[in-house]
CSV table of C-alpha atoms in Angstrom, one decimal:
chain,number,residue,atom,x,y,z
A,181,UNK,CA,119.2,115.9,100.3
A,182,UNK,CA,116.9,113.5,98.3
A,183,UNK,CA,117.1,113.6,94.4
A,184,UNK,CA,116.7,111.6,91.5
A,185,UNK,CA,117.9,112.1,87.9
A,186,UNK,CA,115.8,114.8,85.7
A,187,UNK,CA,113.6,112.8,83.5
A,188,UNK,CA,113.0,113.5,80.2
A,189,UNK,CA,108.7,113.7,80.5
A,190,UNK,CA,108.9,116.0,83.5
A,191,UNK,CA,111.4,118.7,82.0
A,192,UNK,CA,109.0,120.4,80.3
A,193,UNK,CA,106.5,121.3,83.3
A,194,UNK,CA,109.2,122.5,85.1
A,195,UNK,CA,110.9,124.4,83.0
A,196,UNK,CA,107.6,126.6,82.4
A,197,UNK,CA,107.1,127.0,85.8
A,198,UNK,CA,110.6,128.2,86.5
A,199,UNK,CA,110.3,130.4,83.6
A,200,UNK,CA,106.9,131.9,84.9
A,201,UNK,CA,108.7,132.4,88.3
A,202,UNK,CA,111.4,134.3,86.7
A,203,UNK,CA,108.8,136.6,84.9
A,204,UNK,CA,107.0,137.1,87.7
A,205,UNK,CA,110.3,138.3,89.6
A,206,UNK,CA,111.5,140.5,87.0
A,207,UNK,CA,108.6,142.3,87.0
A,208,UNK,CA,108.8,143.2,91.0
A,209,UNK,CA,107.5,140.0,92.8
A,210,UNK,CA,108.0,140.8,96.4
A,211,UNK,CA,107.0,141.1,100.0
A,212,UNK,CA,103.9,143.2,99.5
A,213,UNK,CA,101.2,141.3,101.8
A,214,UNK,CA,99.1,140.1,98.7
A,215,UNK,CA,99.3,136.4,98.9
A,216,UNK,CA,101.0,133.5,100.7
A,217,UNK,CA,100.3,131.6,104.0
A,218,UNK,CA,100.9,133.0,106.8
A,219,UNK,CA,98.9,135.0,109.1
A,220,UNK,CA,99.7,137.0,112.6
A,221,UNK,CA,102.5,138.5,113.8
A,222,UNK,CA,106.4,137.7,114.4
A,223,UNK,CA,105.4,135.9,117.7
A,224,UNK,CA,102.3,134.4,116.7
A,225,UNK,CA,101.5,132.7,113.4
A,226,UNK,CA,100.0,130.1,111.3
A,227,UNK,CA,102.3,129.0,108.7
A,228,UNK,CA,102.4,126.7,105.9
A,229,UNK,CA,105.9,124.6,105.1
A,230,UNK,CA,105.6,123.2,101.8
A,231,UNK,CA,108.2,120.0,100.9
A,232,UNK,CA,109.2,116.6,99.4
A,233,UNK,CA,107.4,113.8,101.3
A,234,UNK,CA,108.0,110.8,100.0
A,235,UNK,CA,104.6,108.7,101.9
A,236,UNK,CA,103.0,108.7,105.6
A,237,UNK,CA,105.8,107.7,107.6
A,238,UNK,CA,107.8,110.9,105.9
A,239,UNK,CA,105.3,113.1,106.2
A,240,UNK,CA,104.7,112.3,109.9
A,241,UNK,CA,108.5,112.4,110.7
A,242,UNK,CA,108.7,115.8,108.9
A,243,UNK,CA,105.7,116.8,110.6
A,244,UNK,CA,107.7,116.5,113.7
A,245,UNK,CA,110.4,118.8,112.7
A,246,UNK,CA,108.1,121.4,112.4
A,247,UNK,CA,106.5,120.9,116.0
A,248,UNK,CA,109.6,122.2,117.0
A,249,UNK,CA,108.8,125.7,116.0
A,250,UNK,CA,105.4,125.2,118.4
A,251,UNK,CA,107.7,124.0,121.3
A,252,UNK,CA,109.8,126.9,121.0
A,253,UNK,CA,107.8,129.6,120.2
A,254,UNK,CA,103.5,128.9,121.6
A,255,UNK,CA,101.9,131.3,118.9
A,256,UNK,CA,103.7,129.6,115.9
A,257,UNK,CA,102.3,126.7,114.4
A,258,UNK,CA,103.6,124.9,111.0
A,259,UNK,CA,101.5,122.7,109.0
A,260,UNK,CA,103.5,120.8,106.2
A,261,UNK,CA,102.1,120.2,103.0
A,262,UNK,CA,103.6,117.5,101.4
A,263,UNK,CA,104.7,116.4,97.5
A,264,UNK,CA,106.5,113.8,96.3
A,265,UNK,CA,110.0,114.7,94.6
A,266,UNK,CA,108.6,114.3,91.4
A,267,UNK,CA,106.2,116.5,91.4
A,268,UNK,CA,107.3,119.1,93.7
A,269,UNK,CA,109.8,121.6,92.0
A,270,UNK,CA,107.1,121.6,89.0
A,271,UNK,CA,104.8,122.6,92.3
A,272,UNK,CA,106.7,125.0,93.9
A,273,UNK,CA,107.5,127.3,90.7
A,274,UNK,CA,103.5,127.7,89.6
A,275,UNK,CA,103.0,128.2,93.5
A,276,UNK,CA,105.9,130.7,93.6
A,277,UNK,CA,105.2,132.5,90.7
A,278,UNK,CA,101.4,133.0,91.5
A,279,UNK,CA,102.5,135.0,94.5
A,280,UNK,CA,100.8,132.9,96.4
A,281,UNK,CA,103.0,130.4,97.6
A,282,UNK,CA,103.4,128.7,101.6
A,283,UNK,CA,105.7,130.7,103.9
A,284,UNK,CA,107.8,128.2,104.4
A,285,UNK,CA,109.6,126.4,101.1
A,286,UNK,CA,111.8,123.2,101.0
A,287,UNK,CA,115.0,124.4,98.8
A,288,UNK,CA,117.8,122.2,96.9
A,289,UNK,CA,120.9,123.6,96.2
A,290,UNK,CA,121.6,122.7,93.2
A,291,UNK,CA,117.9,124.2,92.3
A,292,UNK,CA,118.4,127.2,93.9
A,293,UNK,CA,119.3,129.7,91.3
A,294,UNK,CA,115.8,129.0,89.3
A,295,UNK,CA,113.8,130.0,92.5
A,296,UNK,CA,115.9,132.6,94.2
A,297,UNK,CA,114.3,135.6,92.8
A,298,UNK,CA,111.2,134.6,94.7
A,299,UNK,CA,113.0,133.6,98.1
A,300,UNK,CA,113.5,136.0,100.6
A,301,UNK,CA,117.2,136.9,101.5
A,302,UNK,CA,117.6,136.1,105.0
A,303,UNK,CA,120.9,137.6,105.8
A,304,UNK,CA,118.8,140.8,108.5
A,305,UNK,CA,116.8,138.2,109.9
A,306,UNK,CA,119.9,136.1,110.5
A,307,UNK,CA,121.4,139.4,112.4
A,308,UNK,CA,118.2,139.9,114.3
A,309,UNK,CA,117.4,136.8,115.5
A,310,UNK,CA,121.0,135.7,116.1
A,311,UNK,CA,121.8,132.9,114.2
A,312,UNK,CA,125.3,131.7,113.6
A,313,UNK,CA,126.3,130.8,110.2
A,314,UNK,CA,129.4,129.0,112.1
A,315,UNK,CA,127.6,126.5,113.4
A,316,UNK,CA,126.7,124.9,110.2
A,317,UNK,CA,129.2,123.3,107.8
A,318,UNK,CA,130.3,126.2,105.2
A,319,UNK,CA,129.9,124.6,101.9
A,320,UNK,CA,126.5,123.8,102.3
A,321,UNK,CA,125.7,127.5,103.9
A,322,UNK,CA,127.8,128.9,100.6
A,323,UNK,CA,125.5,126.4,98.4
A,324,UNK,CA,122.0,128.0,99.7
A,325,UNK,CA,123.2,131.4,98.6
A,326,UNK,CA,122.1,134.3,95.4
A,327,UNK,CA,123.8,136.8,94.6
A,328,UNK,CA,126.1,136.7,98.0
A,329,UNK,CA,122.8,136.5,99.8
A,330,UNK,CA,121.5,133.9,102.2
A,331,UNK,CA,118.4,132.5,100.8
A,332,UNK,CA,117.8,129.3,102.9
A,333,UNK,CA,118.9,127.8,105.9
A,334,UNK,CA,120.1,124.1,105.4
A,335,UNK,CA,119.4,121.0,107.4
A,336,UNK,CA,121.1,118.8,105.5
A,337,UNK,CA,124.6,118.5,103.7
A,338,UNK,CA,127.4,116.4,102.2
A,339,UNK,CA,130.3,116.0,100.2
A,340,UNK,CA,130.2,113.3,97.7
A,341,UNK,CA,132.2,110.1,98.6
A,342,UNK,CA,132.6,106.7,97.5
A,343,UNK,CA,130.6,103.9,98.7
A,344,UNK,CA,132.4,100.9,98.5
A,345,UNK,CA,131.2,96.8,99.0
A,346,UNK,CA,134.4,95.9,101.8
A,347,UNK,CA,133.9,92.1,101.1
A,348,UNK,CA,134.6,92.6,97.7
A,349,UNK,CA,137.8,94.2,98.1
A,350,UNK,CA,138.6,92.4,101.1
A,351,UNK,CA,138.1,88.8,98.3
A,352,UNK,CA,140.3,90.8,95.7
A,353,UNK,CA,143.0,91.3,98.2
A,354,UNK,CA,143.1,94.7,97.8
A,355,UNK,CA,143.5,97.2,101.0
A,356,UNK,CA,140.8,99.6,101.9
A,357,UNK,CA,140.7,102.6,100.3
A,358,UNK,CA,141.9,105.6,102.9
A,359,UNK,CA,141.9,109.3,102.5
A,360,UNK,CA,144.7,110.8,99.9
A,361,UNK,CA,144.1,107.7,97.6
A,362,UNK,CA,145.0,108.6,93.8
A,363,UNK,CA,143.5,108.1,90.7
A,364,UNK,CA,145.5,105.5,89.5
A,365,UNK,CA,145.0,103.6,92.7
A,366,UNK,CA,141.2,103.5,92.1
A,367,UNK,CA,141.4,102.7,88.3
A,368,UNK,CA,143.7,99.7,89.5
A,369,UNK,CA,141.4,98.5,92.1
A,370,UNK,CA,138.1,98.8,89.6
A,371,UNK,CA,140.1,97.0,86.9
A,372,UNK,CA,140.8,94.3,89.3
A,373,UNK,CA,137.3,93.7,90.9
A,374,UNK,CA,136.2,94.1,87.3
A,375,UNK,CA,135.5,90.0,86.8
A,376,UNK,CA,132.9,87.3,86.9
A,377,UNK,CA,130.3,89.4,85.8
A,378,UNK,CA,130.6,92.0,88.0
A,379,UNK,CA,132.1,95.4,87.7
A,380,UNK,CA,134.4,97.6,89.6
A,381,UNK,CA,131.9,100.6,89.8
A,382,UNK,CA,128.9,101.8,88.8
A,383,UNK,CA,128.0,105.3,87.5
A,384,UNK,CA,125.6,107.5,85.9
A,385,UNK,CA,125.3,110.6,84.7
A,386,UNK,CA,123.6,112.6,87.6
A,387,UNK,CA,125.2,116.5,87.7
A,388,UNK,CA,126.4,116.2,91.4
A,389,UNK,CA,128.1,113.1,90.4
A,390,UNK,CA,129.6,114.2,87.0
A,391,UNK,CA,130.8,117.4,88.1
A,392,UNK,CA,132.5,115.4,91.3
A,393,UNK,CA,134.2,113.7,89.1
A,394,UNK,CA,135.2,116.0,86.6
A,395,UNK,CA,136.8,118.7,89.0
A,396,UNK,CA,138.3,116.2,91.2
A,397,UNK,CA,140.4,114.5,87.5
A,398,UNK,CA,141.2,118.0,85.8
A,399,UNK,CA,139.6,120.9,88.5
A,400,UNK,CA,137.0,122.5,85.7
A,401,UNK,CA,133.7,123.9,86.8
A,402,UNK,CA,130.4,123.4,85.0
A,403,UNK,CA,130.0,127.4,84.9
A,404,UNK,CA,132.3,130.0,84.6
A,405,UNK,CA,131.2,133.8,85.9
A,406,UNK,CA,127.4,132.0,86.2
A,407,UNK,CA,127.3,131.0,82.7
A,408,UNK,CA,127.7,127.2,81.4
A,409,UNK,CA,131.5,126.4,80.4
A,410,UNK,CA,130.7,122.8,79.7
A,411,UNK,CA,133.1,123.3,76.4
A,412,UNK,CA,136.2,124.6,78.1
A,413,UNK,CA,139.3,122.3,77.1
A,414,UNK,CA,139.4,121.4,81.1
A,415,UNK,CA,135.6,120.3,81.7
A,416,UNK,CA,135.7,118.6,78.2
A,417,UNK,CA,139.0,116.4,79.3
A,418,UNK,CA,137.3,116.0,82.9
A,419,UNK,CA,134.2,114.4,80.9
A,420,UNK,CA,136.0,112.4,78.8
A,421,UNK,CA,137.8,110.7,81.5
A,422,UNK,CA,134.9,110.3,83.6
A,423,UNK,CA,133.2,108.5,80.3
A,424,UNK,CA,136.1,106.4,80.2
A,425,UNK,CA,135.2,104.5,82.9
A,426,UNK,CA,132.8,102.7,80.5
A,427,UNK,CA,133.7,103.5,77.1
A,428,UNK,CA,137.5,102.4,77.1
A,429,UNK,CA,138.5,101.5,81.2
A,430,UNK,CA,135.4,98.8,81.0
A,431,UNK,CA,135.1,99.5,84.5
A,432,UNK,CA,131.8,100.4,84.8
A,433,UNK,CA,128.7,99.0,82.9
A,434,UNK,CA,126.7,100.6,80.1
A,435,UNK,CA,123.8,102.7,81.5
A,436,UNK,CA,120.8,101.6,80.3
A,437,UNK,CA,118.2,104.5,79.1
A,438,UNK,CA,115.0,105.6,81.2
A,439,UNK,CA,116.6,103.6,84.7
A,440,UNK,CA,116.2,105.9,87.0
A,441,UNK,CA,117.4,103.3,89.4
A,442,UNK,CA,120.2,101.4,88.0
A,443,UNK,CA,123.1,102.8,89.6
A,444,UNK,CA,121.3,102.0,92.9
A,445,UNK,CA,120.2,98.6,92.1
A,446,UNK,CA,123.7,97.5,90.2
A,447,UNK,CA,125.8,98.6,93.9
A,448,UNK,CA,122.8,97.0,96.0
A,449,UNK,CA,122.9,94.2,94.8
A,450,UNK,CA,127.0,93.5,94.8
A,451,UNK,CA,127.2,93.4,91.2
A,452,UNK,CA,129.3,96.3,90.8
A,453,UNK,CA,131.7,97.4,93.4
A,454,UNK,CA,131.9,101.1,93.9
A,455,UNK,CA,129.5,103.8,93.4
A,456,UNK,CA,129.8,107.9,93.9
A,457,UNK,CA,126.9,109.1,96.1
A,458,UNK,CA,126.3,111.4,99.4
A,459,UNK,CA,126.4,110.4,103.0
A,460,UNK,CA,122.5,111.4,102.9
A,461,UNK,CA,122.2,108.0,101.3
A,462,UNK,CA,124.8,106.2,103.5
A,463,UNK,CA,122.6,105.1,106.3
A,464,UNK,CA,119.4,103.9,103.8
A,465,UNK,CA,122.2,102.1,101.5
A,466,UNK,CA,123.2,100.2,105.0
A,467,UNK,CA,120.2,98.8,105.3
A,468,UNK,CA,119.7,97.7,102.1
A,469,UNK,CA,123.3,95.7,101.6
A,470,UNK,CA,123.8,92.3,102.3
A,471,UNK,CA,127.6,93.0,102.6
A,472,UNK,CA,130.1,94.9,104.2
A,473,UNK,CA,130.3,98.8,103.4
A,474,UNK,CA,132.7,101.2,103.2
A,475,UNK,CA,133.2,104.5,102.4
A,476,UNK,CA,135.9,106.3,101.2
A,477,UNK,CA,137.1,110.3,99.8
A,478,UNK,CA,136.7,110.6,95.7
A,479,UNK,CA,140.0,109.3,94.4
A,480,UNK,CA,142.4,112.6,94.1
A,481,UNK,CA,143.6,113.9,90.8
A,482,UNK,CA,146.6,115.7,90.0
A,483,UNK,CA,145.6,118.3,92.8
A,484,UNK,CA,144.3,116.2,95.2
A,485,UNK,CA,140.7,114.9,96.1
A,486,UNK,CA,138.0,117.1,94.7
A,487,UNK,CA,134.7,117.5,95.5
A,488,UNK,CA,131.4,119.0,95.8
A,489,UNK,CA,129.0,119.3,98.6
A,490,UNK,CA,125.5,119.7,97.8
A,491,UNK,CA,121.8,119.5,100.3
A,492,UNK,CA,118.6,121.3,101.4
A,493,UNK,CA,117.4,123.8,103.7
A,494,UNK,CA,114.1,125.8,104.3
A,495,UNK,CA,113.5,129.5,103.3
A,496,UNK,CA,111.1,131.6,102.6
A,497,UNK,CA,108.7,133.3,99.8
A,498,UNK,CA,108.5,136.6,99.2
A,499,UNK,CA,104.9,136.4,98.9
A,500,UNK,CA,104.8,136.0,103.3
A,501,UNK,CA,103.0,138.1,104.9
A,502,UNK,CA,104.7,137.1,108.4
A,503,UNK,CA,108.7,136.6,107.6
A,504,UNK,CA,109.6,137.1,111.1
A,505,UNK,CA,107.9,134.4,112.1
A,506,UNK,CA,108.9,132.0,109.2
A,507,UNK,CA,112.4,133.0,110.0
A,508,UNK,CA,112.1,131.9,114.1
A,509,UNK,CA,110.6,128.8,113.2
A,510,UNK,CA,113.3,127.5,110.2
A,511,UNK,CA,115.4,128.4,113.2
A,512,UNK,CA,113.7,125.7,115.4
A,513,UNK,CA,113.5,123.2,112.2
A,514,UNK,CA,116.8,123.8,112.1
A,515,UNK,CA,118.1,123.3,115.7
A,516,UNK,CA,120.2,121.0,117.4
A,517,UNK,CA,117.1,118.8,118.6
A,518,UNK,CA,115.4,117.5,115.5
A,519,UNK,CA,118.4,117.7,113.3
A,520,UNK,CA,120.0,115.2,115.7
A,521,UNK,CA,116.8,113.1,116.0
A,522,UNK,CA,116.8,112.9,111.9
A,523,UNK,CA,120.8,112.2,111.9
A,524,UNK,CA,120.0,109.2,114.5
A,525,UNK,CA,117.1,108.4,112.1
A,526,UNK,CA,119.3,108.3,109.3
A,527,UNK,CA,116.8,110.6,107.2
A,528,UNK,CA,119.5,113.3,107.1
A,529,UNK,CA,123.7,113.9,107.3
A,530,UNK,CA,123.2,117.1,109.4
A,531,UNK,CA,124.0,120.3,108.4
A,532,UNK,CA,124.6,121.4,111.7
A,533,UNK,CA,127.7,120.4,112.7
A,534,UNK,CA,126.2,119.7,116.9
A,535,UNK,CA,124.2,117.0,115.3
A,536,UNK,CA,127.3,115.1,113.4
A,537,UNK,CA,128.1,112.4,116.0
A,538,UNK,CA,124.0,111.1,116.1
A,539,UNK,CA,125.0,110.7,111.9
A,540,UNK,CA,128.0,108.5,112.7
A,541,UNK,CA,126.6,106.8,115.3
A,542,UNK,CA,124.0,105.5,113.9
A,543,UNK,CA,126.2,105.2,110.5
A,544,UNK,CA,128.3,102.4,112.5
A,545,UNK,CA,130.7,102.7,109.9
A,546,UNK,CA,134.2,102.8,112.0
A,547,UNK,CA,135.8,105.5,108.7
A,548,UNK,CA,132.8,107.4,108.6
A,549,UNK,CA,133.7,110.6,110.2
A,550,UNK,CA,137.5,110.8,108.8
A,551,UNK,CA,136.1,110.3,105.4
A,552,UNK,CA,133.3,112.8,105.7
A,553,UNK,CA,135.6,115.4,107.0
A,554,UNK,CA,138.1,115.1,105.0
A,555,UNK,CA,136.0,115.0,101.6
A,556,UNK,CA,134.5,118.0,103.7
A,557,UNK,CA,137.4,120.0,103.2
A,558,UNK,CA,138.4,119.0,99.9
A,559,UNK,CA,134.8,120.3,98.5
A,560,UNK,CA,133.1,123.4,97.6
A,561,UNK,CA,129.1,124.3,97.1
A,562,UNK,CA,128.4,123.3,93.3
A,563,UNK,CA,127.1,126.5,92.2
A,564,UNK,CA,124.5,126.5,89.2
A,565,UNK,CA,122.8,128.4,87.0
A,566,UNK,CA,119.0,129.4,86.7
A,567,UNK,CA,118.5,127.1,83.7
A,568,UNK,CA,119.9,124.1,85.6
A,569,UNK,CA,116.7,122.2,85.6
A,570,UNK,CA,116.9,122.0,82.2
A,571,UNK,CA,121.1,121.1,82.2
A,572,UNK,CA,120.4,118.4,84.3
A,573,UNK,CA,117.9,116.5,82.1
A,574,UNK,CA,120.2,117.3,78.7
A,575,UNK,CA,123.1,115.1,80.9
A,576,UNK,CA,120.8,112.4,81.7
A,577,UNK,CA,120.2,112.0,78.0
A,578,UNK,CA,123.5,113.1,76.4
A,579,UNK,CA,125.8,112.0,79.3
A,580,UNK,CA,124.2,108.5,79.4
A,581,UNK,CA,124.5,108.4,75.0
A,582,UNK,CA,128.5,109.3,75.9
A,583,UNK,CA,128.7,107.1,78.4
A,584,UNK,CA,127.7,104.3,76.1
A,585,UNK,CA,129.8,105.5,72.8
A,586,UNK,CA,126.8,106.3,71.3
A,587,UNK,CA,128.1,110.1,70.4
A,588,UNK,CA,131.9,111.4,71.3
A,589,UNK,CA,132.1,113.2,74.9
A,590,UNK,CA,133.0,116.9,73.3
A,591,UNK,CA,129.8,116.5,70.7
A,592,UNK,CA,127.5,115.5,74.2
A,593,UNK,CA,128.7,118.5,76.2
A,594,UNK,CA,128.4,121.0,72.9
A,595,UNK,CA,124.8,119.3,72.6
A,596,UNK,CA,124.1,120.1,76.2
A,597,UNK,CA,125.1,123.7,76.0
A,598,UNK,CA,123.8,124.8,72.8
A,599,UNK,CA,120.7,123.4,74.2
A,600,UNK,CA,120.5,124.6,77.7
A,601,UNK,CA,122.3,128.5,76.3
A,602,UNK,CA,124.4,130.1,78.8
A,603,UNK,CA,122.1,130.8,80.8
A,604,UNK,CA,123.0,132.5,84.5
C-alpha cells in the first residue's frame, strides 16, 4: 500500500469526481458493453490496468506483474497505464464515472467505499475460477469488501506496527520492545528517549495511523453502522490521548502545517525515536536509516494491542466488456510468483500469505515475522465510509491544529464531522 496524507489543494478535484462516480452509479452504471478497455473474450483479451506509478523503474516493475497474466493465459495481454499517487484517485473517479474506465483498476482500502459502486463484485468469478480467499491474510480480504461483497483482490497488506531506532533504545538502556507491551511501558520509554533535542516518537495525523491508535487506547471505531462516530465519548477519549503525545506527554514534536513528509524525515533521520507506520514501508525505511531498526506491536491498551490492517488490490470496472478475462488475469497479478518477486523486492508486504517468508527475508529484521503476526491478529480491516476522501483531508488540517493545542481535541473531531456529515 502507498499513500500520503490528503492535502488540502487536491480535496476538491477529488471529491467531485467521487461525487460524479456516485451519480453515475445511482443512476444504473453497470456492465452493459458501452465503454471501458477491454476487448475479446474470457481467454483472449486486451486489457488495460490502470494504477499508481511512482516513475520508470515502477512502472517497469509493475509492468512485470502484469506479464504474468500473458505467461499464464497466451490470449491475455495487460498494458498498465500509469499515475502518480497524487493524481490518480482524482483520475480514476472522472475515468469511472465516464463509464469508460480501464478493465483493470488499482484499489486502496481505505478508498474503497467512494469507488465501489462502479467496481464489479467478484465474489461468482471467485467461485468459477477457483480462487481461495484462505490463502490471503483475512483482514485485508475483509478491507477490499462493499456491502459483504468482494470488490478487489489484494496484493498487498499490513497491520500497523511500530518502527523503532534499536540504538537509541539500546543508549537509553531500555530493553526492546516485544509483543504484549502496554501503554504505560511505551509512554515510559518515549519520555525517556525524550532528551537532547530529540524526541521519543514522531506522529501525524494520517487516518490509518490515528484510528490505530485510537482503538488500540479506548477500542472506538471512526464509524459506527457506516456512518462517522468521530463524537462518541470513546473515539473522543481515544483522540485526546493520542494528542497527548504532543500537547501534554511532550513526547512527540509539534507537526508543522503543509509537511507532507515530516513524520518520515523526523524518524529517518534519528531525531525522534519511534514512529507508527506499515510493514509496506519497512523494507524502503531500511534503507534509508543509518541505524539499527526495529519493529515492534502498537503498545496494548486496557484490552490489549489494537490495530488496523490496511493495503491494495486490483478489481475491476463495471464498464468491462471482458470481466472474465480481467478476473483470470488479477488472478495471475496476484499469484504466488510475482507477489513473492515484489516481497523480495521490498515493493510490497504480500498479501498472500505463500509469499510472507520472501518479505522477511529480505526484511532481515530477526522480530519481523513475530511482530507482523501477532499485530496480524490483533487487527481488523479499517472500514470507511464513501465520504472518506474528504475525512481524511479535514484530520490532516484539524488533527494537526489538535495536535499542536491550537483548538481542543473534542472541538477538532466535531469540526471534522460536521464538515465531512455522516456520510456512509
Amino acid at each position: 500500500m502507498r499513500g500520503t496524507p490528503a492535502r488540502a489543494r487536491r480535496w476538491l478535484t477529488a471529491t467531485c469526481a467521487v461525487l460524479a462516480l456516485t451519480a453515475v452509479a445511482a443512476c444504473g452504471g453497470g456492465n452493459d458493453g458501452s465503454g471501458g478497455s477491454g476487448s475479446g473474450s474470457a481467454d483472449k483479451a486486451d486489457l488495460t490496468w490502470q494504477f499508481w506509478v511512482g516513475g520508470t523503474e515502477d512502472q517497469a516493475a509493475w509492468q512485470k506483474v502484469a506479464d504474468q497474466a500473458h505467461t499464464d493465459h497466451s490470449g491475455i495481454t495487460v498494458k498498465l497505464q500509469g499515475t502518480d499517487w497524487n493524481n490518480y484517485w482524482s483520475k480514476i473517479g472522472t475515468l469511472l464515472a465516464s463509464g469508460k474506465a480501464p478493465c483493470i483498476i488499482g484499489m486502496q482500502s481505505l478508498r474503497l467505499a467512494s469507488y465501489a459502486n462502479a467496481l464489479l463484485p467478484l465474489d461468482d468469478l471467485i467461485t468459477k475460477y477457483g480462487l481461495k480467499p484462505e490463502d490471503f491474510d483475512k483482514p485485508i480480504m475483509d478491507g477490499l469488501k462493499a456491502d459483504g461483497k468482494q470488490i478487489a483482490i489484494p496484493y498487498d497488506s499490513g497491520p500497523m506496527v511500530i518502527f523503532y531506532n534499536k540504538d537509541l533504545f539500546k543508549a537509553a538502556g531500555i530493553a526492546d520492545p516485544k509483543p504484549g507491551w502496554t501503554m504505560d511501558e511505551f509512554k515510559a520509554a518515549a519520555k525517556k528517549l525524550t532528551t537532547a533535542g530529540r524526541t521519543g516518537l514522531v506522529t501525524t495525523p494520517g487516518d490509518l495511523g490515528v484510528a490505530s491508535w485510537v482503538r488500540t487506547m479506548t477500542g472506538a471505531e471512526p464509524l459506527a453502522d457506516g456512518k462517522l462516530n468521530l463524537t462518541d465519548s470513546k473515539f473522543v477519549d481515544g483522540f485526546k490521548g493520542w494528542t497527548d503525545f504532543v500537547r501534554t506527554d511532550k513526547i512527540a514534536p509539534q507537526v508543522p502545517s503543509g509537511n507532507t513528509d515530516f513524520e518520515t524525515t523526523q524518524f529517518v533521520s534519528g531525531k525522534s525515536a519511534m514512529q507508527l507506520n506499515g510493514p509496506w514501508s519497512l523494507i524502503d525505511t531500511l534503507g534509508k536509516v543509518k541505524f539499527n531498526l526495529g519493529i515492534a506491536p502498537i503498545p496494548a491498551g486496557a484490552d490489549g494491542s489494537k490495530t488496523y490492517t490496511a493495503g491494495s488490490g486490483f478489481g475491476i470496472s463495471r464498464s468491462c466488456k471482458t470481466p472474465d478475462a480481467a478476473f483470470q488475469a488479477i488472478m495471475s497479478m496476484t499469484s504466488d510468483k510475482p507477489l513473492t518477486t515484489l516481497a523480495a523486492a521490498g515493493r510490497a508486504y504480500p498479501a498472500r500469505t505463500a509469499a510472507h517468508p520472501a518479505w522477511f527475508t529480505a526484511a532481515k529484521i530477526p522480530e519481523a515475522k513475530e511482530v507482523i503476526e501477532y499485530a496480524s491478529e490483533n487487527s481488523i480491516a479499517l472500514t470507511t465510509s464513501k465520504n472518506w476522501v474528504q475525512v481524511a483531508d479535514l484530520l490532516t488540517r484539524f488533527g494537526t491544529q489538535a495536535l499542536n493545542g491550537e483548538v481542543p481535541p473534542d472541538q477538532a473531531l466535531k469540526t471534522i464531522q460536521d464538515q465531512a456529515g455522516a456520510g456512509s
